[in-house]
Amino acid sequence: MQQIQWQDRFSIGVEIVDQAHRRLFAIVQKIMDLYIEKHEDQFACVEGIKYFRAYAVKHFAEEEEYMRQIGYAGYQSHKRHHDRMKRETLPALERELYETNFSTRAVQRFIGVCTGWLTGHIMIEDRAIVGKGAGEFGPVRPGDELSAIQAAFLRPLQEMFGGGVQFIGAFAPGDAIPEAQYYQAIYQGRGRLLRFELAIGEGQLLYAAGLVFGLEFDARDEIVRFAMQEIAQSLLQRAETVFGEEVDAYQLKEDRFLEREEYERLFREKKPWHSLLFSGPHGCFAICIDRFSLS
């Protein structure tokens, strides 16, 4: 059976926060156990999801109080991540559950998104509270966007996937990433669009999924897919500070997975503003960034 487990590397060293995170992981695991593995009735899933939402909101309030007590400089942007989760992400997931009569795919999306969000948020945002994360970015100097973008991604990627992640250089569509999966997210704000593409090999994807779930996967499934999609979203949100003063300067407009032919066509039509190639413990992956004026 697949396991969603708390891992010691998720600890930030603040007991009230770590205890809540452990509990949230346990709730998600219970939902998976009841509905995916044992195929219990819908009532069990409904109650588990209600409990997750209530406990998450309680945790957000406690964590925000702790940040205020210590005078954490990143409080406002961190709180916006919480607000997005409780006001947008969770309600959207619950709407899909009820609209599909708690279909297996909708429950898988709920489990995957919540697991991915928890993992990304803890490793990127929560660890920053105690000085273990990526920290804050200062204003980007003209002509220095590349180094700022590299810094925005490299430290969080190392937090997520270990110190073996290294920035190699610019990525070109001819660079080989075996059995790659392609993910795209488009943000809108302040008169322009930002478009991100992630290309990641299956080996690295499954390794990353193993780190999230506490075991190695031999093949992808929908829960892993949704979890990794949400982790990619966390990385992209973290990088928003490169382009705006606040974390919500850009709002997600749409996101989806791409076929290889579509991904390569984007390169042929327009060279990305920046394209970065990274090496990881189990292969390479690329992040491409482009921007478009809405005027």
Coordinates of C-alpha atoms in Angstrom, one line a residue:
M1 CA 0.0 0.0 0.0
Q2 CA 1.2 3.5 -0.8
Q3 CA 2.1 5.5 2.3
I4 CA 2.1 9.3 2.9
Q5 CA 4.5 9.6 5.8
W6 CA 5.9 12.3 7.9
Q7 CA 9.7 12.5 7.4
D8 CA 12.2 14.0 9.8
R9 CA 13.5 16.2 7.0
F10 CA 10.2 18.0 7.2
S11 CA 10.9 19.2 10.7
I12 CA 11.5 22.9 11.2
G13 CA 12.3 22.6 14.9
V14 CA 9.2 24.3 16.2
E15 CA 7.1 21.7 18.1
I16 CA 3.6 23.3 17.6
V17 CA 4.3 23.6 13.9
D18 CA 5.9 20.1 13.4
Q19 CA 3.1 18.5 15.5
A20 CA 0.5 20.0 13.2
H21 CA 2.3 19.0 10.1
R22 CA 2.6 15.4 11.3
R23 CA -1.2 15.4 12.0
L24 CA -2.0 16.7 8.6
F25 CA 0.0 14.0 6.9
A26 CA -1.7 11.4 9.0
I27 CA -5.1 12.7 8.0
V28 CA -4.3 12.5 4.3
Q29 CA -3.0 9.0 4.8
K30 CA -6.2 8.0 6.6
I31 CA -8.3 9.3 3.7
M32 CA -6.1 7.3 1.2
D33 CA -6.4 4.2 3.4
L34 CA -10.1 4.3 3.7
Y35 CA -11.2 5.4 0.3
I36 CA -8.5 4.3 -2.2
E37 CA -7.2 1.1 -0.5
K38 CA -10.2 -0.2 1.4
H39 CA -13.0 1.4 -0.8
E40 CA -15.0 2.5 2.2
D41 CA -18.2 4.4 1.6
Q42 CA -18.4 8.1 0.7
F43 CA -19.2 9.2 4.3
A44 CA -15.8 8.2 5.6
C45 CA -14.1 10.2 2.9
V46 CA -16.4 13.3 3.6
E47 CA -15.6 13.2 7.3
G48 CA -11.9 12.9 6.6
I49 CA -11.8 15.8 4.2
K50 CA -13.8 18.0 6.6
Y51 CA -11.4 17.2 9.4
F52 CA -8.4 18.0 7.1
R53 CA -9.9 21.4 6.2
A54 CA -10.7 22.3 9.8
Y55 CA -7.3 21.2 11.2
A56 CA -5.5 23.0 8.3
V57 CA -7.3 26.3 9.1
K58 CA -6.5 25.9 12.8
H59 CA -2.8 25.2 12.0
F60 CA -2.6 28.2 9.7
A61 CA -3.8 30.4 12.5
E62 CA -1.4 29.0 15.1
E63 CA 1.5 29.2 12.6
E64 CA 0.7 32.8 11.8
E65 CA 0.5 33.7 15.5
Y66 CA 4.0 32.1 15.9
M67 CA 5.4 34.2 13.0
R68 CA 4.0 37.4 14.5
Q69 CA 5.5 36.6 17.9
I70 CA 9.0 36.2 16.5
G71 CA 8.6 39.1 14.2
Y72 CA 9.1 37.1 11.0
A73 CA 9.8 39.4 8.1
G74 CA 8.1 37.2 5.6
Y75 CA 4.8 37.0 7.5
Q76 CA 2.6 38.8 5.0
S77 CA 3.7 36.8 1.9
H78 CA 3.6 33.5 4.0
K79 CA 0.1 34.3 5.1
R80 CA -1.0 34.8 1.5
H81 CA 0.1 31.2 0.8
H82 CA -2.2 30.1 3.6
D83 CA -5.1 32.3 2.4
R84 CA -4.8 30.8 -1.1
M85 CA -4.9 27.3 0.2
K86 CA -8.0 27.8 2.4
R87 CA -9.9 30.3 0.2
E88 CA -9.1 28.9 -3.3
T89 CA -7.4 25.5 -3.4
L90 CA -9.4 23.6 -0.8
P91 CA -12.8 25.0 -1.9
A92 CA -12.0 24.1 -5.5
L93 CA -11.0 20.5 -4.5
E94 CA -14.2 20.1 -2.5
R95 CA -16.4 21.4 -5.3
E96 CA -14.9 18.8 -7.6
L97 CA -15.5 16.1 -5.1
Y98 CA -19.2 16.9 -4.7
E99 CA -19.7 17.6 -8.4
T100 CA -18.3 14.2 -9.3
N101 CA -20.0 12.4 -6.5
F102 CA -16.6 11.7 -4.9
S103 CA -15.2 9.9 -8.0
T104 CA -11.9 8.1 -7.5
R105 CA -10.1 10.6 -9.7
A106 CA -11.4 13.5 -7.6
V107 CA -10.3 11.9 -4.4
Q108 CA -6.9 11.1 -5.9
R109 CA -6.6 14.8 -6.8
F110 CA -7.5 15.9 -3.3
I111 CA -4.9 13.5 -1.8
G112 CA -2.2 14.4 -4.3
V113 CA -2.7 18.2 -4.2
C114 CA -2.8 18.2 -0.4
T115 CA 0.3 16.0 -0.1
G116 CA 2.2 18.1 -2.7
W117 CA 1.1 21.4 -1.1
L118 CA 2.2 20.3 2.3
T119 CA 5.6 19.1 1.1
G120 CA 6.3 22.1 -1.0
H121 CA 5.1 24.6 1.6
I122 CA 7.0 23.0 4.5
M123 CA 10.3 22.6 2.6
I124 CA 10.2 26.0 0.9
E125 CA 8.1 28.4 3.1
D126 CA 8.0 27.0 6.6
R127 CA 11.7 26.2 6.8
A128 CA 12.3 29.8 5.9
I129 CA 10.6 30.9 9.1
V130 CA 13.5 29.5 11.1
G131 CA 16.2 30.4 8.6
K132 CA 16.5 27.0 7.0
G133 CA 14.8 27.8 3.7
A134 CA 15.4 29.9 0.6
G135 CA 15.1 33.3 2.3
E136 CA 13.8 36.5 0.8
F137 CA 14.8 38.1 -2.5
G138 CA 15.9 41.7 -2.8
P139 CA 15.0 43.9 -5.9
V140 CA 16.3 42.4 -9.2
R141 CA 18.9 44.6 -10.8
P142 CA 18.5 45.3 -14.6
G143 CA 20.4 42.7 -16.5
D144 CA 20.7 40.4 -13.5
E145 CA 17.4 38.5 -14.0
L146 CA 19.1 35.2 -14.8
S147 CA 21.1 34.9 -11.6
A148 CA 18.0 35.9 -9.6
I149 CA 15.9 33.3 -11.3
Q150 CA 18.6 30.7 -10.8
A151 CA 18.7 31.5 -7.0
A152 CA 14.9 31.5 -6.8
F153 CA 14.8 27.9 -8.0
L154 CA 18.1 26.3 -7.0
R155 CA 17.9 26.5 -3.2
P156 CA 14.2 25.3 -3.0
L157 CA 15.1 22.5 -5.4
Q158 CA 18.0 21.5 -3.2
E159 CA 15.7 21.6 -0.1
M160 CA 13.2 19.4 -1.9
F161 CA 15.4 16.9 -3.7
G162 CA 18.7 17.0 -1.8
G163 CA 22.1 18.7 -2.3
G164 CA 22.7 16.7 -5.5
V165 CA 20.7 19.2 -7.5
Q166 CA 23.0 21.6 -9.5
F167 CA 22.5 24.3 -12.1
I168 CA 24.2 23.3 -15.3
G169 CA 23.5 26.1 -17.7
A170 CA 21.1 27.1 -20.4
F171 CA 18.6 24.5 -21.7
A172 CA 17.9 23.9 -25.4
P173 CA 15.2 21.8 -26.9
G174 CA 17.8 19.5 -28.3
D175 CA 19.1 18.6 -24.9
A176 CA 18.1 15.1 -24.0
I177 CA 15.9 14.4 -21.0
P178 CA 14.9 10.7 -21.3
E179 CA 11.2 9.9 -20.9
A180 CA 10.4 13.5 -20.0
Q181 CA 7.1 14.8 -18.6
Y182 CA 6.2 18.4 -19.5
Y183 CA 4.2 20.7 -17.2
Q184 CA 3.2 24.3 -18.0
A185 CA 1.8 27.1 -15.7
I186 CA 0.8 30.5 -16.9
Y187 CA 0.5 33.5 -14.6
Q188 CA -1.1 36.9 -15.2
G189 CA -0.4 40.2 -13.5
R190 CA 0.5 43.8 -14.1
G191 CA -0.1 43.9 -17.8
R192 CA 1.8 40.8 -18.8
L193 CA 1.9 37.0 -18.6
L194 CA 4.6 34.8 -17.3
R195 CA 4.8 31.3 -18.7
F196 CA 6.7 28.5 -17.0
E197 CA 7.5 25.1 -18.4
L198 CA 9.0 22.2 -16.4
A199 CA 10.6 19.2 -18.3
I200 CA 11.5 16.4 -16.0
G201 CA 12.7 12.8 -16.8
E202 CA 10.6 9.9 -15.4
G203 CA 13.5 8.7 -13.3
Q204 CA 13.9 12.0 -11.5
L205 CA 10.1 12.4 -11.3
L206 CA 9.7 9.0 -9.6
Y207 CA 12.7 9.7 -7.3
A208 CA 11.1 13.0 -6.2
A209 CA 7.7 11.2 -5.7
G210 CA 9.6 8.7 -3.5
L211 CA 10.9 11.5 -1.3
V212 CA 7.4 12.9 -0.9
F213 CA 5.7 9.6 -0.1
G214 CA 8.5 7.9 1.8
L215 CA 9.1 5.0 -0.6
E216 CA 10.1 4.4 -4.2
F217 CA 7.6 4.1 -7.0
D218 CA 8.0 1.8 -10.0
A219 CA 5.3 3.6 -12.0
R220 CA 3.4 6.8 -11.9
D221 CA -0.2 7.0 -10.7
E222 CA -2.7 9.8 -10.5
I223 CA -1.9 10.6 -6.8
V224 CA 1.8 11.0 -7.6
R225 CA 1.0 13.1 -10.7
F226 CA -1.2 15.5 -8.7
A227 CA 1.3 15.7 -5.9
M228 CA 4.3 16.5 -8.2
Q229 CA 2.1 19.0 -10.0
E230 CA 1.4 20.9 -6.8
I231 CA 5.1 20.8 -5.8
A232 CA 6.0 22.4 -9.1
Q233 CA 3.4 25.0 -8.4
S234 CA 5.0 25.7 -5.0
L235 CA 8.4 26.3 -6.7
L236 CA 6.8 28.6 -9.2
Q237 CA 5.1 30.6 -6.5
R238 CA 8.3 31.0 -4.7
A239 CA 9.9 32.4 -7.8
E240 CA 7.2 35.1 -8.1
T241 CA 9.3 37.3 -5.8
V242 CA 11.8 37.7 -8.7
F243 CA 9.1 39.5 -10.7
G244 CA 7.0 41.3 -8.2
E245 CA 7.2 42.9 -4.8
E246 CA 4.6 40.5 -3.3
V247 CA 3.9 36.8 -3.6
D248 CA 0.5 37.5 -5.3
A249 CA 1.8 40.0 -7.9
Y250 CA 1.0 37.2 -10.4
Q251 CA -2.0 35.0 -10.2
L252 CA -2.2 31.5 -11.8
K253 CA -4.3 31.7 -14.9
E254 CA -4.0 28.1 -16.1
D255 CA -1.8 25.0 -15.8
R256 CA -1.6 21.7 -17.6
F257 CA 0.6 18.9 -18.8
L258 CA 2.0 19.1 -22.3
E259 CA 2.8 16.5 -25.0
R260 CA 6.4 16.5 -26.2
E261 CA 5.5 17.8 -29.6
E262 CA 3.6 20.7 -28.2
Y263 CA 6.5 21.5 -25.8
E264 CA 9.0 21.5 -28.7
R265 CA 6.7 23.6 -30.8
L266 CA 6.8 26.3 -28.2
F267 CA 10.6 26.5 -28.6
R268 CA 10.4 26.7 -32.4
E269 CA 7.8 29.5 -32.2
K270 CA 9.7 31.6 -29.7
K271 CA 12.9 31.2 -27.7
P272 CA 12.1 31.5 -24.0
W273 CA 13.2 34.5 -22.1
H274 CA 15.3 32.2 -19.8
S275 CA 15.8 28.4 -19.9
L276 CA 17.7 26.6 -17.1
L277 CA 19.0 23.1 -17.0
F278 CA 19.6 21.3 -13.7
S279 CA 21.1 17.9 -12.9
G280 CA 19.6 15.8 -10.1
P281 CA 20.3 12.5 -8.4
H282 CA 18.4 10.6 -11.1
G283 CA 18.7 12.7 -14.2
C284 CA 18.3 16.2 -15.6
F285 CA 15.3 18.5 -15.6
A286 CA 14.7 21.9 -17.2
I287 CA 12.7 25.0 -16.2
C288 CA 11.9 27.5 -18.9
I289 CA 10.4 31.0 -18.3
D290 CA 8.9 33.4 -20.8
R291 CA 6.9 36.6 -20.5
F292 CA 4.4 38.4 -22.8
S293 CA 2.9 41.9 -22.7
L294 CA -0.9 42.1 -22.6
S295 CA -0.9 45.5 -24.3

